[in-house]
Short mmCIF file of C-alpha atoms in Angstrom, two decimals:
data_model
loop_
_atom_site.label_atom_id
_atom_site.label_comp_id
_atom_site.label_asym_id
_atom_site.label_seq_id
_atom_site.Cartn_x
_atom_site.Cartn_y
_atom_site.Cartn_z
CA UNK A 2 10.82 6.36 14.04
CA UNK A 3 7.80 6.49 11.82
CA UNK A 4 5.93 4.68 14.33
CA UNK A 5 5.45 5.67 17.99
CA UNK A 6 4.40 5.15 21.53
CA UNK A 7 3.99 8.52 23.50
CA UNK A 8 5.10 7.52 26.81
CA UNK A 9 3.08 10.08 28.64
CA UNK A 10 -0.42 9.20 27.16
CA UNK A 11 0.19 5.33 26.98
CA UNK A 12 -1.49 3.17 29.96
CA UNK A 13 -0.07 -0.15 29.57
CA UNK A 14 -3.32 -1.83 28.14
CA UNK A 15 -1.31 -4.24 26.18
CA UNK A 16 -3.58 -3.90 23.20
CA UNK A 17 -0.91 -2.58 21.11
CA UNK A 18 1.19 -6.08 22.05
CA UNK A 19 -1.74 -7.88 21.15
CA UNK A 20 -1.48 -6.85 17.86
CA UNK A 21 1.84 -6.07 17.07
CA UNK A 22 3.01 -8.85 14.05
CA UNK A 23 5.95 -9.46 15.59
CA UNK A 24 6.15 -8.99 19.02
CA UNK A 25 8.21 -5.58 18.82
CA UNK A 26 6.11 -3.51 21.59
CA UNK A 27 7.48 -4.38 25.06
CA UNK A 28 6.83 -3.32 28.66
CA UNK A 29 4.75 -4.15 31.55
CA UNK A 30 0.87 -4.25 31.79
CA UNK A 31 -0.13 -1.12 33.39
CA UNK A 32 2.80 0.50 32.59
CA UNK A 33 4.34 2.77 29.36
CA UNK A 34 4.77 0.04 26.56
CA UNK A 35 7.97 1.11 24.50
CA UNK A 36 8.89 -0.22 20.39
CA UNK A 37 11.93 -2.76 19.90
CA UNK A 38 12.96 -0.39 16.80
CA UNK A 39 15.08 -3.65 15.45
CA UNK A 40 11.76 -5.68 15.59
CA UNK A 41 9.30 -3.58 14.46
CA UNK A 42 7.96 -3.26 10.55
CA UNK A 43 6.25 -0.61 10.69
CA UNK A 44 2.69 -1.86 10.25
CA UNK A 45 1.21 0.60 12.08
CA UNK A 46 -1.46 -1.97 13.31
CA UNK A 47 -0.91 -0.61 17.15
CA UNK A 48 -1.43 2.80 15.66
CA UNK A 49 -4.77 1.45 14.18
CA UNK A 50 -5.70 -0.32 17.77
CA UNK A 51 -4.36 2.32 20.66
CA UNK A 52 -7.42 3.65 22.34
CA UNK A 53 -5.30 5.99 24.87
CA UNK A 54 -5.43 9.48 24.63
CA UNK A 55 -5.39 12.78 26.05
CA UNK A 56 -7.90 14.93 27.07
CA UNK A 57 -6.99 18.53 26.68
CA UNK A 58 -8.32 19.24 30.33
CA UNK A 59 -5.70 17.08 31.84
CA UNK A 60 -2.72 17.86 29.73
CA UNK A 61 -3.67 21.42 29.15
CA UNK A 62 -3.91 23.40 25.31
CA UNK A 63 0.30 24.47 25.41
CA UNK A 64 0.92 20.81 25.97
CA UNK A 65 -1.31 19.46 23.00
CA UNK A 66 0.10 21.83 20.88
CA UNK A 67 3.28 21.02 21.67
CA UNK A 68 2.39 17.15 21.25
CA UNK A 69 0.88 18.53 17.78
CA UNK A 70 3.89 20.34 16.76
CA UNK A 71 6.36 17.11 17.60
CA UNK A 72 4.01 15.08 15.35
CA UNK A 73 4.15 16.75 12.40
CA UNK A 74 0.33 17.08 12.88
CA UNK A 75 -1.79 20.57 11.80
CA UNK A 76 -2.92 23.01 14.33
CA UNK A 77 -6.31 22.51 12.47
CA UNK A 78 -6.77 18.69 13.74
CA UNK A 79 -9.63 18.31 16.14
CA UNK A 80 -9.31 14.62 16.91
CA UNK A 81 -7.45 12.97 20.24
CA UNK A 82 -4.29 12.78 20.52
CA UNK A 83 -3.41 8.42 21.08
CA UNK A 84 -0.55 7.41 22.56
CA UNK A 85 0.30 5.31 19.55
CA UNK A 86 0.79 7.54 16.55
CA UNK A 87 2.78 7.84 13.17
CA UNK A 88 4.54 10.86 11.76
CA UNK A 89 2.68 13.04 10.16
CA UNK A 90 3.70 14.67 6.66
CA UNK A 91 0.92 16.81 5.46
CA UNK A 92 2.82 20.11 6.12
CA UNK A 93 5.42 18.70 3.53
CA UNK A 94 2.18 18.62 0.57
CA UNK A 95 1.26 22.03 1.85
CA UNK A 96 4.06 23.20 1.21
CA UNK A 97 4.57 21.48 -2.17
CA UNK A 98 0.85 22.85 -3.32
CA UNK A 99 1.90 26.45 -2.28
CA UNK A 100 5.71 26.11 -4.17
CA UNK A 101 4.67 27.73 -7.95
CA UNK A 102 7.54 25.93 -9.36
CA UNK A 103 6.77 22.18 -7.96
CA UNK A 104 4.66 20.27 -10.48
CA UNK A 105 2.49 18.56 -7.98
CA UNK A 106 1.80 15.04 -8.66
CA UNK A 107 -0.57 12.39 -6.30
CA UNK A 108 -1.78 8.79 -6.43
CA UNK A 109 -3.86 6.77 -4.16
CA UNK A 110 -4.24 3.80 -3.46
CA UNK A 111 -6.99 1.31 -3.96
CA UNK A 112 -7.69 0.71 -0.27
CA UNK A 113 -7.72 4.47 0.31
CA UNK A 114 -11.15 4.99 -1.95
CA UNK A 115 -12.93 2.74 0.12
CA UNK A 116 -12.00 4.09 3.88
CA UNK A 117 -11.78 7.58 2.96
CA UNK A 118 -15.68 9.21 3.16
CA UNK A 119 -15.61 7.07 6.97
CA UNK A 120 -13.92 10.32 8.29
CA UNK A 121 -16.12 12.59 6.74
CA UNK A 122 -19.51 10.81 8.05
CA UNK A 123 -20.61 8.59 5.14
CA UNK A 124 -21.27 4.90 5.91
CA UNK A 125 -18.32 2.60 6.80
CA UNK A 126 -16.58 1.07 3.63
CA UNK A 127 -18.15 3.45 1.05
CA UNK A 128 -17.27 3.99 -1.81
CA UNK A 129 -16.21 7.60 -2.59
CA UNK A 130 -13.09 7.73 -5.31
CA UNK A 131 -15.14 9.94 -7.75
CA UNK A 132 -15.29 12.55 -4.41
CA UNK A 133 -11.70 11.73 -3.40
CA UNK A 134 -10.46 12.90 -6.86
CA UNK A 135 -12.44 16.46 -6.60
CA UNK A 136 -10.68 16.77 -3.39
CA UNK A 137 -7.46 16.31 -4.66
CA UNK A 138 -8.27 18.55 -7.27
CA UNK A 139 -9.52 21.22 -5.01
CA UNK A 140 -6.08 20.92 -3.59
CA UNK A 141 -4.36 21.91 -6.74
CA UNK A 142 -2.38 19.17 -7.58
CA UNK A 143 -1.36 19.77 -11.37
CA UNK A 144 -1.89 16.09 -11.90
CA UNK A 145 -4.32 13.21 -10.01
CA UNK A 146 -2.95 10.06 -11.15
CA UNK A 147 -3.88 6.65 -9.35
CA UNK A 148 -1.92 3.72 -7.85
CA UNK A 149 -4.12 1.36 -9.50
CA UNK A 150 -2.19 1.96 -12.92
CA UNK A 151 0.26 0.80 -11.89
CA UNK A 152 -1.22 -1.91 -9.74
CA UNK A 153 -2.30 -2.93 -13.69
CA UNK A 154 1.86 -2.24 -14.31
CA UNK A 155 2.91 -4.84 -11.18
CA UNK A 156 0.64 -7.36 -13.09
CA UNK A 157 2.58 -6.67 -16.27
CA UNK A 158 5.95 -7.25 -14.75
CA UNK A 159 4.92 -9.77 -12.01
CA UNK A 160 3.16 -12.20 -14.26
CA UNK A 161 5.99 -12.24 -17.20
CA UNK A 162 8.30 -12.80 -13.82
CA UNK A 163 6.61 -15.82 -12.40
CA UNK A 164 6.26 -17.40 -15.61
CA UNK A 165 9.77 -17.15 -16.41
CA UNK A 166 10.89 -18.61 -13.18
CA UNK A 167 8.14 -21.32 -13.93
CA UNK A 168 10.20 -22.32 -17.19
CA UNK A 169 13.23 -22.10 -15.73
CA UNK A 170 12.13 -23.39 -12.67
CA UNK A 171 13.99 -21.42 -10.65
CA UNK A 172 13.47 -19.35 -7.13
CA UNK A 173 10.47 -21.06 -6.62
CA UNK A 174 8.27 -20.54 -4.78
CA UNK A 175 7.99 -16.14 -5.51
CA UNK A 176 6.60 -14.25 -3.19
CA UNK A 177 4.87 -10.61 -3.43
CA UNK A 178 6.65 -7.90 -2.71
CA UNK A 179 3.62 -5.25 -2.71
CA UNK A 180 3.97 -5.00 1.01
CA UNK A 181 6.72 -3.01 2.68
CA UNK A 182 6.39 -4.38 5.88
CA UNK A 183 5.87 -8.16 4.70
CA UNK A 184 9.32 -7.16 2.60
CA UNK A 185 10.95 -5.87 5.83
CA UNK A 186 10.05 -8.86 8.06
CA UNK A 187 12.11 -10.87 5.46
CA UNK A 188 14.90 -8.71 5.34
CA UNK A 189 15.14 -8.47 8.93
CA UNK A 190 14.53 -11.98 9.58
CA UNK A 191 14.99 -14.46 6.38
CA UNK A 192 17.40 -12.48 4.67
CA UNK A 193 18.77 -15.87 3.01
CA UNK A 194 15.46 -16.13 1.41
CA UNK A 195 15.43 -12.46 -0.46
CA UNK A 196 15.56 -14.37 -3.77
CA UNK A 197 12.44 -15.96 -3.57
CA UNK A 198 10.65 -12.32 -3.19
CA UNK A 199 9.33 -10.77 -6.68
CA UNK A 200 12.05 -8.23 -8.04
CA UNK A 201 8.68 -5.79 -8.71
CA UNK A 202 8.93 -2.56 -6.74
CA UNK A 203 5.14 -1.98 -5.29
CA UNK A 204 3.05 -0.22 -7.26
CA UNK A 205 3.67 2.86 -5.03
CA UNK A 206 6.79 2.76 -6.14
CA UNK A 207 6.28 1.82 -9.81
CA UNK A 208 4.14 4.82 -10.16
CA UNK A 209 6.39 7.17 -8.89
CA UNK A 210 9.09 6.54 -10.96
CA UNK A 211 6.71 6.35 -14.12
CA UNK A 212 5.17 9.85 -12.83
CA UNK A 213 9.05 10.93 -13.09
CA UNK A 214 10.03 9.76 -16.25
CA UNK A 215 7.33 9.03 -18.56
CA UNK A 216 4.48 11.38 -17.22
CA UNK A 217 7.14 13.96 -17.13
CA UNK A 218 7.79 13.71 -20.98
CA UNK A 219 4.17 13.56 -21.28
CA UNK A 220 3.81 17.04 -19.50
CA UNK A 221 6.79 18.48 -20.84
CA UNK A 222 8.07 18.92 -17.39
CA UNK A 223 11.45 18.31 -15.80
CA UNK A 224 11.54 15.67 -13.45
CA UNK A 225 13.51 17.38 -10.86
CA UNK A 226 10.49 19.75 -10.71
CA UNK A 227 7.89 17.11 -10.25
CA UNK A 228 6.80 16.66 -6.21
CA UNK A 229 5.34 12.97 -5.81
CA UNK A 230 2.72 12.07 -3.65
CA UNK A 231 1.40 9.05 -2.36
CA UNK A 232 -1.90 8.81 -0.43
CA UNK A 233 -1.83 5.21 1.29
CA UNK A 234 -3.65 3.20 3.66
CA UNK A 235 -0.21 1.93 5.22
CA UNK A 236 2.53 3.69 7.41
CA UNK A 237 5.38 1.43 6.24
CA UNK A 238 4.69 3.39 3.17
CA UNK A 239 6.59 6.29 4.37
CA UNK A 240 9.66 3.96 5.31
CA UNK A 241 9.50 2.38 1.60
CA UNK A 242 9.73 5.64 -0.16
CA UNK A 243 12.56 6.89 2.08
CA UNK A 244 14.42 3.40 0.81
CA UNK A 245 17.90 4.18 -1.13
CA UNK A 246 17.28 2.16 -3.95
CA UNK A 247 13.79 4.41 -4.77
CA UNK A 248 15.84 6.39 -7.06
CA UNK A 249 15.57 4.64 -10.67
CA UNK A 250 14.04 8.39 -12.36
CA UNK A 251 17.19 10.08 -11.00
CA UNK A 252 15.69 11.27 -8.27
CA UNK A 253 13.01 10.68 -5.26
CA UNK A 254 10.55 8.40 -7.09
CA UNK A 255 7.93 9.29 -4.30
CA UNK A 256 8.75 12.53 -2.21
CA UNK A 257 6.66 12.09 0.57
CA UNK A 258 4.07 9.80 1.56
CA UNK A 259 0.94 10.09 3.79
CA UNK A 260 -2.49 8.17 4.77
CA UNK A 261 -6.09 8.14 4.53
CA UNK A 262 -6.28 10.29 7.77
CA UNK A 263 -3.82 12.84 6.60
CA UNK A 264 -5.52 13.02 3.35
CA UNK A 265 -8.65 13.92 5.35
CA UNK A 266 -6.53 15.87 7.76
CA UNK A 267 -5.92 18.10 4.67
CA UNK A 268 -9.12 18.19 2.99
CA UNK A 269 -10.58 19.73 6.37
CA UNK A 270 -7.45 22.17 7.05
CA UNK A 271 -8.47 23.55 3.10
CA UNK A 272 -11.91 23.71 4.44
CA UNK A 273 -13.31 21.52 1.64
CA UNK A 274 -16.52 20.26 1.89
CA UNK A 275 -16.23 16.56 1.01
CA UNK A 276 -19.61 15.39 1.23
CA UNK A 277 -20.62 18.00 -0.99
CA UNK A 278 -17.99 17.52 -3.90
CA UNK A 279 -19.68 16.45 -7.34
CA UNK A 280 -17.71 13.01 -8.56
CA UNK A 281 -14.49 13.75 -10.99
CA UNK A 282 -12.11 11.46 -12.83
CA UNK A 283 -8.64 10.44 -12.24
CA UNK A 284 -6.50 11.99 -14.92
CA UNK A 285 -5.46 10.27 -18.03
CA UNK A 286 -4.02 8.06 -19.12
CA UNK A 287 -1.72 7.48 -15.52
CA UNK A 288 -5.10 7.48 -13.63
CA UNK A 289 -6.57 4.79 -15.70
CA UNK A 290 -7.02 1.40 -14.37
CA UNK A 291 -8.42 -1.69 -14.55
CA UNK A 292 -10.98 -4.02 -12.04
CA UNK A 293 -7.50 -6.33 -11.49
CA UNK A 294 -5.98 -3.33 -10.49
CA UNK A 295 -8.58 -2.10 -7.60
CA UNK A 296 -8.28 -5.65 -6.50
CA UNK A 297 -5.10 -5.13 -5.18
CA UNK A 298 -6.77 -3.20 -2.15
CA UNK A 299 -7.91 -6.76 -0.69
CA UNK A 300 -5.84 -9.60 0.88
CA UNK A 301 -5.44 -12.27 -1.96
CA UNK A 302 -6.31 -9.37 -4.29
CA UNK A 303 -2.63 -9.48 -5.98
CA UNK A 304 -2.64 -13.38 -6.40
CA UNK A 305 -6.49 -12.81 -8.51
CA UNK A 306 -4.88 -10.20 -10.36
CA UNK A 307 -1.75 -12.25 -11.15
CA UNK A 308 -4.07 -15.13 -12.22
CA UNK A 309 -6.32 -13.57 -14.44
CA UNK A 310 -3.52 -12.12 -16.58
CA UNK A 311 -1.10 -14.58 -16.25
CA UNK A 312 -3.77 -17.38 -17.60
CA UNK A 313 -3.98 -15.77 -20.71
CA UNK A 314 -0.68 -14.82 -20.91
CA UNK A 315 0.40 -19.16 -20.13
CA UNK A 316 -2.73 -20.39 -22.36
CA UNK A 317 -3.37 -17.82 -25.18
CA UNK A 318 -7.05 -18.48 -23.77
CA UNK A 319 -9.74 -16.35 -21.72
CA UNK A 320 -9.78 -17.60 -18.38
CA UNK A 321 -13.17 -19.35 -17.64
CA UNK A 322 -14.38 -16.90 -15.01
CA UNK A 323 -12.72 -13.52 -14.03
CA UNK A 324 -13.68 -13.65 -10.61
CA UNK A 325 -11.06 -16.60 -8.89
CA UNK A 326 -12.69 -16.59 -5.61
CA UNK A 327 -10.73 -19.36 -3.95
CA UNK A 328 -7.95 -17.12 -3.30
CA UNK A 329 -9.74 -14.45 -1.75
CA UNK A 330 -10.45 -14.41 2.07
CA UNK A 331 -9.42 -12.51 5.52
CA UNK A 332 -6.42 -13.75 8.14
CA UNK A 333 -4.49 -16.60 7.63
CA UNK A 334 -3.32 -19.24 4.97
CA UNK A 335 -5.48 -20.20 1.71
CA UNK A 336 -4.08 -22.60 -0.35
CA UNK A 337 -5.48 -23.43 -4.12
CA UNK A 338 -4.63 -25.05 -7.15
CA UNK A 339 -5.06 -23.36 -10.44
CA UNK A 340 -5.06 -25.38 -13.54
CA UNK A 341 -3.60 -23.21 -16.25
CA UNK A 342 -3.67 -25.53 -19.34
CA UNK A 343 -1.19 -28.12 -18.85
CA UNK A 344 0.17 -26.44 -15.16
CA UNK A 345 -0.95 -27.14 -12.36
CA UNK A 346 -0.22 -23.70 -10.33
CA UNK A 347 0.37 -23.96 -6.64
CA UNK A 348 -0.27 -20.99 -4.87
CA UNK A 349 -1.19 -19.69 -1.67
CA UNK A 350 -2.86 -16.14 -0.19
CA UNK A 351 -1.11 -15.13 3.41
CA UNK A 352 -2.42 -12.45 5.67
CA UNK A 353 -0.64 -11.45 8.97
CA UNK A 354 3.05 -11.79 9.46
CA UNK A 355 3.02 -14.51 11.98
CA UNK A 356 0.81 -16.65 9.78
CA UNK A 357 3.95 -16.77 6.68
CA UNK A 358 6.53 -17.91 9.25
CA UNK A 359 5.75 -21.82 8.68
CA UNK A 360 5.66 -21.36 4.89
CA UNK A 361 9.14 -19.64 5.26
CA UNK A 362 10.78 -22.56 6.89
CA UNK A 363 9.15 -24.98 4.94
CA UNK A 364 11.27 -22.86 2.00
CA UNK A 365 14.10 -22.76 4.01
CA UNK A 366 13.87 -26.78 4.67
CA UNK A 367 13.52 -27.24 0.83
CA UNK A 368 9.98 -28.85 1.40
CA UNK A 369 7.43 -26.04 0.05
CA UNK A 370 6.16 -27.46 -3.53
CA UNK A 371 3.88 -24.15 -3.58
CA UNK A 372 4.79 -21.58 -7.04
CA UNK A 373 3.18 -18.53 -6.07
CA UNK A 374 2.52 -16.92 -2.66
CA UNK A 375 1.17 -13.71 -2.10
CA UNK A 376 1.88 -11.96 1.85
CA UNK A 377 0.05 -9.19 3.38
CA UNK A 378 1.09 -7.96 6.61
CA UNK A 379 -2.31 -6.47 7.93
CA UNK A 380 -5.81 -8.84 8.57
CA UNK A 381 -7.64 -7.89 5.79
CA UNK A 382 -4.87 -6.68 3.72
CA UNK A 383 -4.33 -3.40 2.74
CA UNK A 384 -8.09 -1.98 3.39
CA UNK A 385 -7.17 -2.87 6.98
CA UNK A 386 -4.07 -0.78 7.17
CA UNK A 387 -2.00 0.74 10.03
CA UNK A 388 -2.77 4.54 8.46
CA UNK A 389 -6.97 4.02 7.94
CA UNK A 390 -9.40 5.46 9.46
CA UNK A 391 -9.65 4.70 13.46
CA UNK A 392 -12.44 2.04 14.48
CA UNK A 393 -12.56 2.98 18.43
CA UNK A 394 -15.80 0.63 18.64
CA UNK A 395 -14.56 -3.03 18.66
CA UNK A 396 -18.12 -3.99 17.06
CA UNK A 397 -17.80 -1.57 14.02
CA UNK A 398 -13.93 -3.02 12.79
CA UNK A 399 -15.50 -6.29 12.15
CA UNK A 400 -18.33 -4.58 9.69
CA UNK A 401 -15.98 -1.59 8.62
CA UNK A 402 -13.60 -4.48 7.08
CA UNK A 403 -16.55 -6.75 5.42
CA UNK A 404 -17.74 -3.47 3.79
CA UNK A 405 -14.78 -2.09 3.04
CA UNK A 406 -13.76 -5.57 0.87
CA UNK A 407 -17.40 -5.42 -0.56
CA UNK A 408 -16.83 -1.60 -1.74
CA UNK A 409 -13.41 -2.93 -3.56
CA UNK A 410 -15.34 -6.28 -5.30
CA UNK A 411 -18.32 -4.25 -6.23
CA UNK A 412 -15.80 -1.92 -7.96
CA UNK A 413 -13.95 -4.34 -9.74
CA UNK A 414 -17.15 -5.56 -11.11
CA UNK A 415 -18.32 -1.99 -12.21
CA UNK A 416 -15.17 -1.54 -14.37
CA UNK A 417 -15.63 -2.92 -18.21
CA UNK A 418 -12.02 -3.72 -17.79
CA UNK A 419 -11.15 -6.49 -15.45
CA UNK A 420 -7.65 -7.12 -16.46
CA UNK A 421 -4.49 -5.73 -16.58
CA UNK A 422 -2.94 -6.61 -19.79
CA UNK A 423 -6.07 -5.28 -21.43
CA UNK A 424 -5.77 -2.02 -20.53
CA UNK A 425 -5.38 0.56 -23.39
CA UNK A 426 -3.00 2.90 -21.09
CA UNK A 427 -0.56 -0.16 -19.73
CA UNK A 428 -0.53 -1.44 -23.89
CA UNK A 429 0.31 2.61 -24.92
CA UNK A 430 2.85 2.92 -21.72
CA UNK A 431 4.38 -0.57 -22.87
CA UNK A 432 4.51 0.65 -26.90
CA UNK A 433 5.69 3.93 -26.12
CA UNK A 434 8.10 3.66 -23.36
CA UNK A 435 8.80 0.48 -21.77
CA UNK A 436 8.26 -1.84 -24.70
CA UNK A 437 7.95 -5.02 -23.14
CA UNK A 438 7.37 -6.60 -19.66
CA UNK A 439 10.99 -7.70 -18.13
CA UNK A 440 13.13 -5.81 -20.78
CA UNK A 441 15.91 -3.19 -19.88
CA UNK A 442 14.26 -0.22 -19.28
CA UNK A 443 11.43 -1.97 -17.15
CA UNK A 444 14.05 -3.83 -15.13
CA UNK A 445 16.08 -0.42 -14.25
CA UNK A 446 12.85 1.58 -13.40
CA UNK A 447 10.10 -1.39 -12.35
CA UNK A 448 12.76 -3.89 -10.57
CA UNK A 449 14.95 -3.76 -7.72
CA UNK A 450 17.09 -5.40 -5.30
CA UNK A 451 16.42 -6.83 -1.73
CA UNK A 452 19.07 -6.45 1.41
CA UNK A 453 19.67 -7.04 5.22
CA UNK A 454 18.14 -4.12 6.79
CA UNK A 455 20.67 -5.10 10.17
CA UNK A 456 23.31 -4.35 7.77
CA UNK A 457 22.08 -1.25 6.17
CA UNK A 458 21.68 -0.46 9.76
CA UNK A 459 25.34 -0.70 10.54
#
């Protein structure tokens, strides 16, 4: 399991039930609470909430080690040990950076840029990619190229995707398929319903192929020697990449996955000094993005994106303001109607699992009239992930989130660019490589298929 529940540190406080999506932690108050494995998604929320663990003085140094070790974690880790915890994979990149014959490849996400500097001291929600990037550089990786490109890339292939089901209407509504654990829950639990999810990969995903195939050519590299990181705010992450269809390059699109703390878990094992770094750039042109892209970080961030490029794309005309704010928004259901010339687009912004389940029957009963929905397992989206920083203090969550979706708006209006199909690098990628949104080689390495995870359990 990705996701865990150390029965010897947990006390039954029930917060990691409270939270839990989908009801998948079980046991009794005051006593060990244990994960329904067929249930669980992989959210990582009780990770984000647990509060339990163990001082070295009770357990004793052999047995934290030990608890280390099991973990995956580094001996250089200074922080508790909770009860609830993920796998850790940073010995994996270690190991990766140290191998002279791995070309070493890394994106991160947009939510990670904006949760980051919170576990090096700087104020909650901050802003720190131009940092981030010197760390990563620090590290050696022979390439730091960013998950917003091909957040900008999702766009590209989304957008052409809904409007074509709009013509033909057909598999309407679409939902998003960014999430891993929103993807999962429908698997698991509306498999009959697959067909209304986008056939996009996440941008994760996207970007490790591209960093495969296309960035390999671009680095005269072969792909088998290429090592593919991903630095995301998410734990379900880690289950996505391990998924059997994440092959389309001809091998491992993404090798190995980790979070915002295990990025800062290795930037203090290097002995880096983050606060100190001097700001760098994401390389060229894979690290280049757009506003729409950084957007993605916030819940109803991929709806705005989709918007502002598919307007344009619908109208032939610059959408009237960049900024479509009645999408954006924290837990639960938003609704809007966009008038895009002559359509009236129905669509609706989702965040937290058990918030989507009445829009799912309503599709199953035949009575949703909605065209676009975008789902987001976690509260705030992604900036509220399972694998961010800790909030221990109730008080600060609440203000760590509202700064944290600040960070990502301020950022999107910093960036000349604000959308996706006027980016220079996705027009160059699209001219040199893909050639068009929703053509062959896009659908092999951009698109792929949905399943019953009971059966691929079997």
């Amino acid at each position: 399991m990705i996701v865990n529940i150390d029965k010897e540190l947990c006390t039954g406080c029930k917060k990691c039930s409270d939270v839990c999506p989908v009801d998948a932690i079980q046991g009794e108050k005051g006593k060990a609470q244990f994960i329904d494995e067929d249930r669980c998604v992989i959210c990582g929320q009780c990770v984000q909430q647990c509060k339990s663990f163990a001082p070295i003085y009770e357990l004793g140094q052999d047995t934290i080690e030990a608890k280390k070790e099991e973990r995956g974690m580094l001996e250089s880790v200074q922080e508790p040990l909770f009860a609830a915890y993920n796998t850790c994979d940073v010995e994996k990149v270690k190991e990766a950076l140290a191998n002279p014959s791995s070309f070493t490849v890394v994106q991160c996400a947009p939510a990670v840029r904006v949760a980051l500097g919170e576990e090096f001291g700087c104020e909650l929600g901050e802003l720190t990619y131009g940092k981030m990037v010197a760390a990563l550089k620090q590290l050696k990786f022979d390439r730091v190229y960013d998950t917003n490109f091909a957040a900008d890339l999702t766009i590209m292939e989304e957008g052409s995707e809904l409007i074509k089901r709009i013509g033909e209407n057909k598999n309407l509504p679409m939902f998003t398929s960014c999430c891993p654990a929103w993807v999962k829950f429908m698997e698991d639990n509306y498999p009959e319903l697959t067909n209304h999810l986008s056939s996009c990969k996440s941008p994760q995903q996207m970007g490790g192929v591209v960093f495969k195939t296309y960035g390999a050519q671009m680095n005269n590299v072969d792909p088998k020697d290429v090592f593919s990181v991903a630095v995301m705010p998410c734990t379900c992450k880690k289950f996505e990449c391990d998924r059997e269809e994440m092959k389309s390059s001809g091998y491992k699109d993404v090798d190995v996955v980790i979070t915002t703390r295990e990025l800062a878990y290795l930037i203090k094992d290097m002995g880096i000094d983050f606060n100190s770094l001097k700001n760098e750039d994401f390389d060229s042109p894979l690290g280049d993005y757009t506003g729409a892209g950084t957007i993605f970080g916030v819940t109803g961030g991929v709806m705005e994106a989709a918007i502002r490029t598919g307007y344009e794309l619908i109208t032939n005309q610059a959408i009237p303001n960049v900024e479509v704010t009645q999408v954006r928004g924290g837990e639960g259901i938003r609704k809007s109607v966009i008038k895009v010339g002559d359509l009236s687009l129905k669509v609706a912004a989702v965040s937290g699992l058990k918030n989507v389940v009445s829009i799912l029957e309503d599709v199953k009963n035949g009575d949703c009239d909605l065209h676009f929905i975008e789902v987001m397992t976690c509260p705030e989206g992604c900036i509220s992930g399972g694998g961010q920083p800790k909030l221990l203090i109730d008080e600060y969550r609440e203000i760590a989130y509202a700064n944290r979706r600040k960070s990502t708006y301020n950022h999107d209006r910093d960036i000349e660019i604000r959308k996706s199909h006027e980016s220079p690098s996705i027009k160059k990628i699209y001219d040199e490589f893909l050639k068009e949104p929703l053509g062959e080689k896009s659908h092999h390495l951009l698109h792929t298929n949905y399943c019953t995870r009971k059966e691929v359990a079997k």
